[in-house]
CSV table of C-alpha atoms and ligand atoms in Angstrom, one decimal:
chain,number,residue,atom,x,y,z
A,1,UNK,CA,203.8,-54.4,-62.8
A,2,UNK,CA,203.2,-54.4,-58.8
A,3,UNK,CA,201.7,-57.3,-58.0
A,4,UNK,CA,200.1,-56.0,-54.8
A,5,UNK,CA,198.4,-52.8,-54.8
A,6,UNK,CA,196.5,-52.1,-52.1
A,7,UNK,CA,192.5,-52.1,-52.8
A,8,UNK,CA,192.1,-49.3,-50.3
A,9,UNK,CA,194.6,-46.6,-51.8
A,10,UNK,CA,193.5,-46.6,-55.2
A,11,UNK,CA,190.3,-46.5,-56.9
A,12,UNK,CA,189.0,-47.5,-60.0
A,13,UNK,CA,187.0,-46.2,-62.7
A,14,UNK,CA,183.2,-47.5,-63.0
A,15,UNK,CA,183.3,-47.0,-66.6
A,16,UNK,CA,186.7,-47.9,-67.9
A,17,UNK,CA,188.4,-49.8,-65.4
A,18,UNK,CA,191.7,-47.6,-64.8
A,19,UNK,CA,193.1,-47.9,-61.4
A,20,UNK,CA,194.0,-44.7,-60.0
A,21,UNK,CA,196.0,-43.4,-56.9
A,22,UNK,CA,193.1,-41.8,-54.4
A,23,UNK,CA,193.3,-38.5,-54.2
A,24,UNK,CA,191.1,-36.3,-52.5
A,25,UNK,CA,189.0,-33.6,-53.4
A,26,UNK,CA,187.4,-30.3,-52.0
A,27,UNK,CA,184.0,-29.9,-51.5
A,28,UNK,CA,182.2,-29.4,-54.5
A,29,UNK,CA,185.1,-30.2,-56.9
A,30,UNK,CA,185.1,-33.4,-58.7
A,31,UNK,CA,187.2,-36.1,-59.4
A,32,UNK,CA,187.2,-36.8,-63.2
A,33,UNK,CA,189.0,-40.0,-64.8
A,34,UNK,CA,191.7,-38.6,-67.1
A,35,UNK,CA,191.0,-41.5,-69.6
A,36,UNK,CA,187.1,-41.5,-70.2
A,37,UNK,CA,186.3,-38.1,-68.5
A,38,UNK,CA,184.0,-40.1,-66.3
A,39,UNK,CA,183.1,-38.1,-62.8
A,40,UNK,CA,184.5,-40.6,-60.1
A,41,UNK,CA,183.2,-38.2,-56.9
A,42,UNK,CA,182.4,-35.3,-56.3
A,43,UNK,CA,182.2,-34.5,-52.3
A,44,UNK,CA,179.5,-32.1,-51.0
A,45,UNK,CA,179.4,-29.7,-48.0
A,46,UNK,CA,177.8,-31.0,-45.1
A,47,UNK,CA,175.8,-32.9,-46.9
A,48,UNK,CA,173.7,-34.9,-44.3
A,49,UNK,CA,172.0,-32.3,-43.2
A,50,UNK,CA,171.6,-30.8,-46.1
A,51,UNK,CA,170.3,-34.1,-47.4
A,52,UNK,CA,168.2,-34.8,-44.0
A,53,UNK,CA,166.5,-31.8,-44.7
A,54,UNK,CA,165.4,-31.9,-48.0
A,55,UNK,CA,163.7,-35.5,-47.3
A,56,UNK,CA,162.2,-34.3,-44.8
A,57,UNK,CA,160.1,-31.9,-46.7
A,58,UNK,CA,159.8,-34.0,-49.5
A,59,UNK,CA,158.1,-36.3,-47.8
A,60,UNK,CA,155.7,-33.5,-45.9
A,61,UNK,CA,154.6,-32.5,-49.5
A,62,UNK,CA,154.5,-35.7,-51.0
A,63,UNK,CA,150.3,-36.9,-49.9
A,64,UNK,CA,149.3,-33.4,-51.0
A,65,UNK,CA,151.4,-32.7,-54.5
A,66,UNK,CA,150.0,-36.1,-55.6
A,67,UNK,CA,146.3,-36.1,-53.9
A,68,UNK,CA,145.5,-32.6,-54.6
A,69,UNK,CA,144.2,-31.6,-57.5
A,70,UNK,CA,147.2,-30.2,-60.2
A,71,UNK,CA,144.9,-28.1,-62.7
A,72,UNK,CA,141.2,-27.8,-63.0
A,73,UNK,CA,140.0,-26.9,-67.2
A,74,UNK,CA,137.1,-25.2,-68.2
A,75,UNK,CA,135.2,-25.0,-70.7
A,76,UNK,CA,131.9,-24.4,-71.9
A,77,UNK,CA,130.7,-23.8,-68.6
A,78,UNK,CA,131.8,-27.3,-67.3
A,79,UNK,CA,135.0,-27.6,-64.9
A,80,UNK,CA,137.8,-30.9,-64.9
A,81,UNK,CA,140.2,-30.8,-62.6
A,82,UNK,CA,142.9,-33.7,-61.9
A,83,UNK,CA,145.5,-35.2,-59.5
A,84,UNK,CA,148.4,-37.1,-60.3
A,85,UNK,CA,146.5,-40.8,-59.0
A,86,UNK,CA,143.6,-39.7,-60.7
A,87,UNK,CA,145.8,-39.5,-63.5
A,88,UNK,CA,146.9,-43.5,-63.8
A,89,UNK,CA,143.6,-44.5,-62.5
A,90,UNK,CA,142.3,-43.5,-65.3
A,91,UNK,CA,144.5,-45.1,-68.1
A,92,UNK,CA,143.8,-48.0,-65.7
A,93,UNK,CA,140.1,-47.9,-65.8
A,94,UNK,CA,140.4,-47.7,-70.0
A,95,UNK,CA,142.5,-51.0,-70.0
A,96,UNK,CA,145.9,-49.3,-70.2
A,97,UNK,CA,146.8,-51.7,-67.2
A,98,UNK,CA,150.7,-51.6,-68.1
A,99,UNK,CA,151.1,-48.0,-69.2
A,100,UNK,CA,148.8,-47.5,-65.9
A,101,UNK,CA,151.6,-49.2,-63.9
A,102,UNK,CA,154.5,-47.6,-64.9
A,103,UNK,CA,153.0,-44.3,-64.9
A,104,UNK,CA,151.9,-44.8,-60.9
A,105,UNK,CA,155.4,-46.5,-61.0
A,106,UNK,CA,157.7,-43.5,-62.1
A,107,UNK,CA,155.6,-40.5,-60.4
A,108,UNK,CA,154.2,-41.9,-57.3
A,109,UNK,CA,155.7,-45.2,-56.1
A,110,UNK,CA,159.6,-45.3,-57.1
A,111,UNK,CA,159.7,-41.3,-55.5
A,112,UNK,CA,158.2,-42.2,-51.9
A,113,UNK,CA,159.8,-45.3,-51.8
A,114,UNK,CA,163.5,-43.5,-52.5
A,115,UNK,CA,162.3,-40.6,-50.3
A,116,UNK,CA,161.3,-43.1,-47.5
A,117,UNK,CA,164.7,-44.9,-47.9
A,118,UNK,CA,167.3,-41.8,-47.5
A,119,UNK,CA,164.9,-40.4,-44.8
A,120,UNK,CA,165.9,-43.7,-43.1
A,121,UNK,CA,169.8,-44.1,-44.4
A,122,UNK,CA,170.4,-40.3,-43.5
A,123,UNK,CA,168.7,-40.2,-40.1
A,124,UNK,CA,170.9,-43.4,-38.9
A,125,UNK,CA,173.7,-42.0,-40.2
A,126,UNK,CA,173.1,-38.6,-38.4
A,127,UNK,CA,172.2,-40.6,-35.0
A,128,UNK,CA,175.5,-42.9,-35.2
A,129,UNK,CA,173.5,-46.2,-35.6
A,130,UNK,CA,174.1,-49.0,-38.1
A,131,UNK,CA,171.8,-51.2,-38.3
A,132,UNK,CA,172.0,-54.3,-40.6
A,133,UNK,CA,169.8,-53.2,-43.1
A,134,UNK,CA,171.1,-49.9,-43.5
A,135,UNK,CA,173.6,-50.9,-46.9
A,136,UNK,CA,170.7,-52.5,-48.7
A,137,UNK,CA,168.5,-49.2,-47.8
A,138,UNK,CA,171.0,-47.4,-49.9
A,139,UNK,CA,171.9,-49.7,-52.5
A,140,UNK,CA,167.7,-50.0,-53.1
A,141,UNK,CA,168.2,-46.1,-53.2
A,142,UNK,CA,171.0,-45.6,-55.8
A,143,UNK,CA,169.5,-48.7,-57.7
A,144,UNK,CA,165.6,-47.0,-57.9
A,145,UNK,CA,167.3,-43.4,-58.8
A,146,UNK,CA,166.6,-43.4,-62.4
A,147,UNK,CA,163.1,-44.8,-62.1
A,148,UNK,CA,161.7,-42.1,-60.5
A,149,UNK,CA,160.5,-39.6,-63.3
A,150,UNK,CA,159.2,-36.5,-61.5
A,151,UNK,CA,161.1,-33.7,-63.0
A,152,UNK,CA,159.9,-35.2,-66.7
A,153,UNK,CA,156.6,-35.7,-64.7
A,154,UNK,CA,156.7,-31.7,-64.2
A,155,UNK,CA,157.6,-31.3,-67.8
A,156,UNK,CA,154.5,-33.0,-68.5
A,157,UNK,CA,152.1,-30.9,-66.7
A,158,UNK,CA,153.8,-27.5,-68.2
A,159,UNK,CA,153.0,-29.3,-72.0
A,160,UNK,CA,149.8,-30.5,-71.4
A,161,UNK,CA,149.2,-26.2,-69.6
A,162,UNK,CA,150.3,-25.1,-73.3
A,163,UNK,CA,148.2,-27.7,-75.0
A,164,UNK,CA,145.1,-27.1,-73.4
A,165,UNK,CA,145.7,-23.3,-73.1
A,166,UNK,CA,144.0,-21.7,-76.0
A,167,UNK,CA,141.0,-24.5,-75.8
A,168,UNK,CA,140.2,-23.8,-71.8
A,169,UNK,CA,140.4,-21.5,-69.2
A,170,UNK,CA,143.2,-23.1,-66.5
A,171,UNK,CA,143.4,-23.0,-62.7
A,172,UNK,CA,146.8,-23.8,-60.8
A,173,UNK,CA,145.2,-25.6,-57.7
A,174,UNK,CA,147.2,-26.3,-54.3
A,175,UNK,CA,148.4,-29.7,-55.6
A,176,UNK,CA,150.5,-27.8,-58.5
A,177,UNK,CA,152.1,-25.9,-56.2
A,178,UNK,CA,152.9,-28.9,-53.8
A,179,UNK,CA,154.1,-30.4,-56.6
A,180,UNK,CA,156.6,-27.9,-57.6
A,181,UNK,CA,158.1,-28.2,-54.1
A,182,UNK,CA,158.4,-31.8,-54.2
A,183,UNK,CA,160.3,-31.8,-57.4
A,184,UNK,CA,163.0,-29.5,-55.7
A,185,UNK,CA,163.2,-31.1,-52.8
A,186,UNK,CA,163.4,-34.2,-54.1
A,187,UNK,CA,166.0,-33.1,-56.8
A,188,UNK,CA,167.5,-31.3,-53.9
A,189,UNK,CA,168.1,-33.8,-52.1
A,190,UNK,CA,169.6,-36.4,-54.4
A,191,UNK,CA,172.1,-33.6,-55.3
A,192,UNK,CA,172.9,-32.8,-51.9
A,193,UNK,CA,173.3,-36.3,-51.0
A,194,UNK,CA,177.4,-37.5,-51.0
A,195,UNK,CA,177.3,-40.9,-52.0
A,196,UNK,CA,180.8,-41.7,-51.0
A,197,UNK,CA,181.1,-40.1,-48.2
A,198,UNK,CA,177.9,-42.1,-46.9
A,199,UNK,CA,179.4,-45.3,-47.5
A,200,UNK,CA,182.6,-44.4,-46.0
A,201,UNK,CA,180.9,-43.6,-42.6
A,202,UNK,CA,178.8,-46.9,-43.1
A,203,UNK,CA,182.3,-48.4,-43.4
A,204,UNK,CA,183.7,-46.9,-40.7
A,205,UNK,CA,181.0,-46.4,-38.5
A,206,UNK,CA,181.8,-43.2,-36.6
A,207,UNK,CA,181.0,-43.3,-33.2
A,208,UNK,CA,177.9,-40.4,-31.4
A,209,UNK,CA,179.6,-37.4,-29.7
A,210,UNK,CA,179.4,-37.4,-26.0
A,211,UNK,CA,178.2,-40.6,-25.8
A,212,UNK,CA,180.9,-42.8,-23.1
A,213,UNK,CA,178.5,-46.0,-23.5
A,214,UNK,CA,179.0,-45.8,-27.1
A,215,UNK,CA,182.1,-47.8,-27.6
A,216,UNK,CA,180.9,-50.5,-26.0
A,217,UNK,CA,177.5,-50.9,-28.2
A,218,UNK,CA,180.0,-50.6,-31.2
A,219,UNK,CA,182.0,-53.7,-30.2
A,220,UNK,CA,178.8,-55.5,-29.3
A,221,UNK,CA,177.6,-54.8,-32.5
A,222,UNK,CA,180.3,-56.4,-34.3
A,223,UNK,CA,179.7,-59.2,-32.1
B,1,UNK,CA,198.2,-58.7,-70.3
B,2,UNK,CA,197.3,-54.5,-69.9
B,3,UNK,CA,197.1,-51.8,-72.2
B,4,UNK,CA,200.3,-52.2,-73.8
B,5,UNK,CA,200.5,-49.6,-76.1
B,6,UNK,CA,199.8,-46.9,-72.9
B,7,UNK,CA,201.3,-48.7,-70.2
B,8,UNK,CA,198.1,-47.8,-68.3
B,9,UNK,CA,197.0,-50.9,-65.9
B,10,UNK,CA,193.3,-51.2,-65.2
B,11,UNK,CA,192.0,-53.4,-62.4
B,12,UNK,CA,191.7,-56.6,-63.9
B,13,UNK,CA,195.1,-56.3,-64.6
B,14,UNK,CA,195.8,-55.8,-61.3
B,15,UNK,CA,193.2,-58.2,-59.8
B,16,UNK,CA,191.4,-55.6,-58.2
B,17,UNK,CA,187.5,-55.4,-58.9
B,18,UNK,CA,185.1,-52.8,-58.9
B,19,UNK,CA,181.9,-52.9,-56.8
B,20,UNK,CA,179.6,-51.0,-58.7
B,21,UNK,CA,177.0,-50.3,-56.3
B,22,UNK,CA,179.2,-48.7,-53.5
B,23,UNK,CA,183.0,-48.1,-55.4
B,24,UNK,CA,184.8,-50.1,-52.9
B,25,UNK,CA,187.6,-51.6,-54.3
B,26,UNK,CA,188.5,-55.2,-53.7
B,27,UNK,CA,191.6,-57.9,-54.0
B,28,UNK,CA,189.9,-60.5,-56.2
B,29,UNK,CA,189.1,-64.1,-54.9
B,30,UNK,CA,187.9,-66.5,-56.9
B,31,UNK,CA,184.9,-67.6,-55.0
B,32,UNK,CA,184.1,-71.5,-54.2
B,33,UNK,CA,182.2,-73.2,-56.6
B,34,UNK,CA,178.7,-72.6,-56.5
B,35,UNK,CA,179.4,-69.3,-54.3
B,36,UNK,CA,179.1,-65.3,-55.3
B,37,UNK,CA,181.7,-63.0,-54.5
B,38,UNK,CA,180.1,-60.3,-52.3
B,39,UNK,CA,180.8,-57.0,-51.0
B,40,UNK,CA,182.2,-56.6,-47.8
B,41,UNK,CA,180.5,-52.8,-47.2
B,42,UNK,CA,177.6,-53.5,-48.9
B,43,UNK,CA,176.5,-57.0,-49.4
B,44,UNK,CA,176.1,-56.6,-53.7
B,45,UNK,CA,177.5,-59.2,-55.8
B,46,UNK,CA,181.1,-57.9,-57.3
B,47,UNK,CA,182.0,-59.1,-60.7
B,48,UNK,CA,184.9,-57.9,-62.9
B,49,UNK,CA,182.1,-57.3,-65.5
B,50,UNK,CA,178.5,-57.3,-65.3
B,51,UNK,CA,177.7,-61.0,-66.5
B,52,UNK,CA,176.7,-61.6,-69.6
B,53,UNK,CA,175.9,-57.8,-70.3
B,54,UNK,CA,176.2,-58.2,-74.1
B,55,UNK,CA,174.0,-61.0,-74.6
B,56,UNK,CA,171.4,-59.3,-72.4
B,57,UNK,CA,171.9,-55.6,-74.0
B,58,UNK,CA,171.1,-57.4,-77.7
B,59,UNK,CA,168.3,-58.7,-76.0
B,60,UNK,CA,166.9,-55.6,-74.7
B,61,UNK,CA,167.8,-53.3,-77.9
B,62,UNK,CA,166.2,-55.7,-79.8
B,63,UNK,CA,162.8,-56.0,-78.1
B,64,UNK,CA,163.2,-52.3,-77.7
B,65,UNK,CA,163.4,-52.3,-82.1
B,66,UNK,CA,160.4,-54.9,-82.1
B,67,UNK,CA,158.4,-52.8,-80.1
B,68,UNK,CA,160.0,-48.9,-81.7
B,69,UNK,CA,157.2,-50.0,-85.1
B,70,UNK,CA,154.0,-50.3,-83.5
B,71,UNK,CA,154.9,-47.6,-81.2
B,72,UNK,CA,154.9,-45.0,-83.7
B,73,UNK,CA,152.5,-46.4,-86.7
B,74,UNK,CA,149.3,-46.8,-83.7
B,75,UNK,CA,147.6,-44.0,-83.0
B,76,UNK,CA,148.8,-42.8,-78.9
B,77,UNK,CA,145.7,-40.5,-78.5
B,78,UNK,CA,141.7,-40.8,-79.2
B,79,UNK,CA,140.2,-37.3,-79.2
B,80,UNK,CA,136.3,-37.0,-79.1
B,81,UNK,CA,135.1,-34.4,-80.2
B,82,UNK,CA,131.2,-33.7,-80.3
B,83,UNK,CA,130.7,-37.4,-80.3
B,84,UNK,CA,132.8,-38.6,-83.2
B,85,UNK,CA,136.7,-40.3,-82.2
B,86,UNK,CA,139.5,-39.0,-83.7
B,87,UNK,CA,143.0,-40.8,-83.6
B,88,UNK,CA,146.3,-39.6,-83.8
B,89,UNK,CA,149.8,-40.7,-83.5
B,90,UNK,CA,152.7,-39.3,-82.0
B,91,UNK,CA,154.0,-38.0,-85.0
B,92,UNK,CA,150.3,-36.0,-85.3
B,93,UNK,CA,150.6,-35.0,-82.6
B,94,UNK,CA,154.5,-33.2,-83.2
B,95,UNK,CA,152.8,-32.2,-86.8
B,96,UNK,CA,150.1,-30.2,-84.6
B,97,UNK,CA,151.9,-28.2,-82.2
B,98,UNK,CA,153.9,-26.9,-85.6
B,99,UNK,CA,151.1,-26.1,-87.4
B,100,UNK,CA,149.6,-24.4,-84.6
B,101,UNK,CA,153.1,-22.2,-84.2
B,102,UNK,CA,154.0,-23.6,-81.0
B,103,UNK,CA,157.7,-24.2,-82.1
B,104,UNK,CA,159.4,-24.9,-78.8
B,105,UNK,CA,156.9,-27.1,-77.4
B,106,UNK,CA,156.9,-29.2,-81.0
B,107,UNK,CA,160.6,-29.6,-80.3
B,108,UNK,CA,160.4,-31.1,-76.8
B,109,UNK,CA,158.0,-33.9,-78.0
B,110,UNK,CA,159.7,-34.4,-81.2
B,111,UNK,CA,163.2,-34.5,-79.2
B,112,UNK,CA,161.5,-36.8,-76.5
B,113,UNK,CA,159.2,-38.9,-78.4
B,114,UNK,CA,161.0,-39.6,-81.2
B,115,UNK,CA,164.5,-38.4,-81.7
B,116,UNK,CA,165.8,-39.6,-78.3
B,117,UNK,CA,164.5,-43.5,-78.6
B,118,UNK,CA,165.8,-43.2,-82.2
B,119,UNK,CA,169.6,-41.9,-81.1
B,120,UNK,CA,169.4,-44.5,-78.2
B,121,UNK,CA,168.7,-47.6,-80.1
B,122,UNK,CA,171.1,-46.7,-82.9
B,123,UNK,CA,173.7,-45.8,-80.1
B,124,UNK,CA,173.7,-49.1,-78.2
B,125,UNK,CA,174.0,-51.5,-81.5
B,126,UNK,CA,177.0,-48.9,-82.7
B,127,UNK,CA,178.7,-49.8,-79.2
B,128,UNK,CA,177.4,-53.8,-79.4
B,129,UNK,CA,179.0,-53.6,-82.6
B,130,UNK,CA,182.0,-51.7,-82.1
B,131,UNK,CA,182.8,-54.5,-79.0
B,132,UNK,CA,182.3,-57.4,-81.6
B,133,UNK,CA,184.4,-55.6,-84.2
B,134,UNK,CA,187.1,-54.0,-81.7
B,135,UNK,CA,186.4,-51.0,-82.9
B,136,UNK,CA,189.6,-49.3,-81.2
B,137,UNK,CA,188.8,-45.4,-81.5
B,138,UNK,CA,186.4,-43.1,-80.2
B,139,UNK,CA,186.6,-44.7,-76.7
B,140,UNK,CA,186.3,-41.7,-74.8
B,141,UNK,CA,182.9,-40.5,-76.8
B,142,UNK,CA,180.9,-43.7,-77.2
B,143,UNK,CA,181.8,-43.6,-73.4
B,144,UNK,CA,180.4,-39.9,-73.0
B,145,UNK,CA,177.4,-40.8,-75.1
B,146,UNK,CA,176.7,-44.3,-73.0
B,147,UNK,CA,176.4,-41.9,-70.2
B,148,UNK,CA,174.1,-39.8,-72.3
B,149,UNK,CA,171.8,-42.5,-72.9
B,150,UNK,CA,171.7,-43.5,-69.2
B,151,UNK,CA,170.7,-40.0,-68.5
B,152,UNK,CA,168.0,-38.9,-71.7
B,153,UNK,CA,166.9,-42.5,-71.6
B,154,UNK,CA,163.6,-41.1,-68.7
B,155,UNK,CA,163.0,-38.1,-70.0
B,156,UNK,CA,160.9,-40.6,-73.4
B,157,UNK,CA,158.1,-41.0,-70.6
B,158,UNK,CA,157.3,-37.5,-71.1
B,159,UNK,CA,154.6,-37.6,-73.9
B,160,UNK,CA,152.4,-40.9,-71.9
B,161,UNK,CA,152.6,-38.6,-68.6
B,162,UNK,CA,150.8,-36.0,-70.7
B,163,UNK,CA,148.4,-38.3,-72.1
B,164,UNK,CA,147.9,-39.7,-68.9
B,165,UNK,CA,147.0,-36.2,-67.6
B,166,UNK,CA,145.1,-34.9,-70.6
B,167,UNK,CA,143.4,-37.9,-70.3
B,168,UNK,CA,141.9,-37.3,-66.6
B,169,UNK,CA,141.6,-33.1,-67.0
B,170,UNK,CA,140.0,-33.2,-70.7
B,171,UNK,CA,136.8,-34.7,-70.0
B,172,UNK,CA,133.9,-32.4,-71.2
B,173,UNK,CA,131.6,-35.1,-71.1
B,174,UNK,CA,129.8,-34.9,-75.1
B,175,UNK,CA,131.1,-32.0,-76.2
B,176,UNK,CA,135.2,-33.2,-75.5
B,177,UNK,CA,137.2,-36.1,-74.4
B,178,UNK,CA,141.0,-37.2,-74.7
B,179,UNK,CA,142.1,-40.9,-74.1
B,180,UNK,CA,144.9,-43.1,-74.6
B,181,UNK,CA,145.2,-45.6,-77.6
B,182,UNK,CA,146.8,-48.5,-78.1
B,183,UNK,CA,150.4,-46.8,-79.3
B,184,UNK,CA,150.9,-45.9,-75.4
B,185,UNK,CA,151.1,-49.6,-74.2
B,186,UNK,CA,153.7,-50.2,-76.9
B,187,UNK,CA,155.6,-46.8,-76.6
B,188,UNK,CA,155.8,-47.1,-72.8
B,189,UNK,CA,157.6,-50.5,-73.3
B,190,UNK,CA,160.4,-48.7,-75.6
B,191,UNK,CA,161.2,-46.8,-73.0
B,192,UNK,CA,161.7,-49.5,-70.4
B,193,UNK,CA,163.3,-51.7,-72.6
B,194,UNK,CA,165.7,-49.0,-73.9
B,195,UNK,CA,166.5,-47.8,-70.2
B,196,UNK,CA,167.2,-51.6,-69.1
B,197,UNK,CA,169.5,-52.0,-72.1
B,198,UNK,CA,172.0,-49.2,-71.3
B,199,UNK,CA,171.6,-50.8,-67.3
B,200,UNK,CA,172.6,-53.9,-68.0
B,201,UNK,CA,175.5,-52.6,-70.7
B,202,UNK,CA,178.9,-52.8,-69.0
B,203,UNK,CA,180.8,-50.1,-70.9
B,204,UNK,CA,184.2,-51.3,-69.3
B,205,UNK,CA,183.7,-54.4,-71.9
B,206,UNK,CA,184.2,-51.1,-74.7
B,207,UNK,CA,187.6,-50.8,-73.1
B,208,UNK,CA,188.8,-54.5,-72.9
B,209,UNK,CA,187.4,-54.7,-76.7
B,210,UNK,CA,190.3,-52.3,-77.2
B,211,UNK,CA,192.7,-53.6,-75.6
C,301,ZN,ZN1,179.8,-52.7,-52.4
């Protein structure tokens, strides 16, 4: 058995451990480990960008999809109609204080917060900066992924449209259709996003183009 | 010291260490006493394995278990309905959309609300147990379905999201109402508790168990 390998040619599998010669891949091909089929990367095309993008209008949509009302029901002659806070506030005014939370938690709060937080890691990255914070922006990101619920959020709305469909006449208002868009760009964006390849530059730093002064703030930086 | 029986060298047999919130890959050091080990690129802890992520899984599952009862025997819904409260439980409200011939939509809930809480509670104690017994085969698949249960584990919140909704957009003052009921508070917590179990599970510990 070598004693030394080096830590930066091989990589190891998160679920099973097996160290493994690097090898790269193409974009949108993925590495796979050959002992519990576990995906180890997968790089994407020009993914910042893409990624920068898709926050962006994320978070452009996000006050309306979840202020605006979603649907409004009628029925005998009397109209309901219901946003997405209107929707906690109300198991919260009934006493439902934790379901309450972790509903605002999952649809409203985890989402902007992760949104907020690649709007911030990808734009640094695109401008060549690194400040200090910017690891534990995307470590907060990858660690609040799951916990955002939005696409089971939108599965939701399209049950309670079938329950409630024979019972009352429904209206899509604006808010639905915001909604829709924040679910795809949100998804969007977490699938345009290349995880390793945004660590790598945070590793590496790369410097701005065209920039002379920049080698100079870099060493400075590092102190 | 490794897998002997495939020759194949993981990590810890090679002193390297995972970090599992950026992949680097690091050259071991035991850290001085009282100190963390921490990532050089990112600043998270590194560990070989996630500390003690058994203990902590059995926690979980079993508050997950504790709470799995009241969950389902409560009623999760109060329907008025020209004045007079009507309750009904999750599976009521599956039975309904049967009866009423919406299939598909039965199926969603009844995957969701029941069947996937159900599969991930019996699939973490199988793993918890195949650890403790050294179970040595089906690695690969109680690997594929630990994944599986990190990725269904969300998709439980689905039927309190539509009582949450129904709840603000059904609201016909005498004539109609929907609420929650007290099944919601307890359901919501299976889900959490579930979803931090498979966190908090290490699956590389199925591997060593194996070894
Ligand atoms: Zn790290």
């Amino acid at each position: 058995m070598e004693d030394t390998v080096d830590p930066d040619k091989v990589i190891l599998c998160p679920a099973c451990d097996l160290l493994l010669e690097k090898v790269s891949a193409a974009p949108d091909q993925s590495v796979i480990c050959p002992r519990c089929a576990t995906k180890l990367y997968a790089p994407r095309n020009n993914s910042l960008n893409r990624t920068l993008a898709l926050t962006i209008t994320g978070l452009i949509l996000f006050a309306p999809a979840n202020l605006l009302p979603l649907l409004t029901m009628e029925a005998i002659g009397i109209e309901d109609s219901g946003s997405i806070v209107e929707s906690f506030l109300g198991l919260y005014e009934k006493g439902y204080y934790f379901v309450a939370v972790m509903v605002m938690l999952t649809s409203l709060v985890i989402p902007l917060i992760k949104l907020g937080l690649l709007l911030n890691v990808t734009l640094c990255l695109r401008l060549r900066r690194y400040p200090e914070w910017l690891p534990w922006a995307f470590r907060t990101y990858l660690n609040l992924d799951e916990w955002g619920m939005l696409e089971v959020y939108m599965i939701g709305i399209l049950v309670t449209i079938i329950k409630m469909y024979h019972m009352a006449h429904i209206h899509y208002d604006l808010g639905f259709y915001c909604f829709i868009g924040l679910l795809i760009s949100t998804l969007g964006s977490s699938a345009a996003m290349d995880e390793h390849h945004f660590w790598e530059m945070m590793e590496t730093r790369p410097l701005p183009e065209n920039d002379p002064g920049a080698e100079l703030k870099r060493a400075g930086m590092h102190g | 010291m490794g897998n002997s029986e495939s020759g194949l060298l993981t990590g810890k047999d090679a002193g390297l260490v995972l970090c599992l919130e950026c992949n680097k890959v690091l050259q071991y050091e035991e850290p001085e006493e009282g100190c963390l080990l921490l990532c050089p690129r990112c600043g998270a802890e590194v560990h070989f394995r996630k500390p003690d992520s058994i203990a902590r899984t059995w926690a979980l599952v079993v508050t997950a278990v504790v709470l799995y009862f009241p969950a389902n025997m409560l009623p999760m819904m109060r329907v008025d309905f020209m004045g007079s409260p009507d309750y009904s439980t999750i599976m009521d409200g599956i039975i309904y959309f049967f009866k009423e011939g919406y299939y598909f939509v039965g199926s969603v809930i009844l995957t969701a609300s029941i069947l996937v809480p159900v599969f991930k509670i019996i699939g973490i104690i199988l793993i918890l147990c195949s650890i403790h017994f050294r179970w040595k085969r089906w690695l690969r698949h109680k690997t594929s379905m630990l994944k599986f249960i990190e990725f269904i584990g969300r998709w439980s919140m689905l039927d309190v999201f539509v009582i949450a909704l129904l709840g603000v957009l059904v609201n016909f003052g005498f004539f109609t109402s929907i609420q929650a009921a007290d099944a919601a508070t307890y359901f919501t917590g299976v889900v959490i508790f579930t979803m931090l179990a498979a966190i908090n599970f290490d699956s590389r510990l199925l591997w060593d168990a194996a070894d």
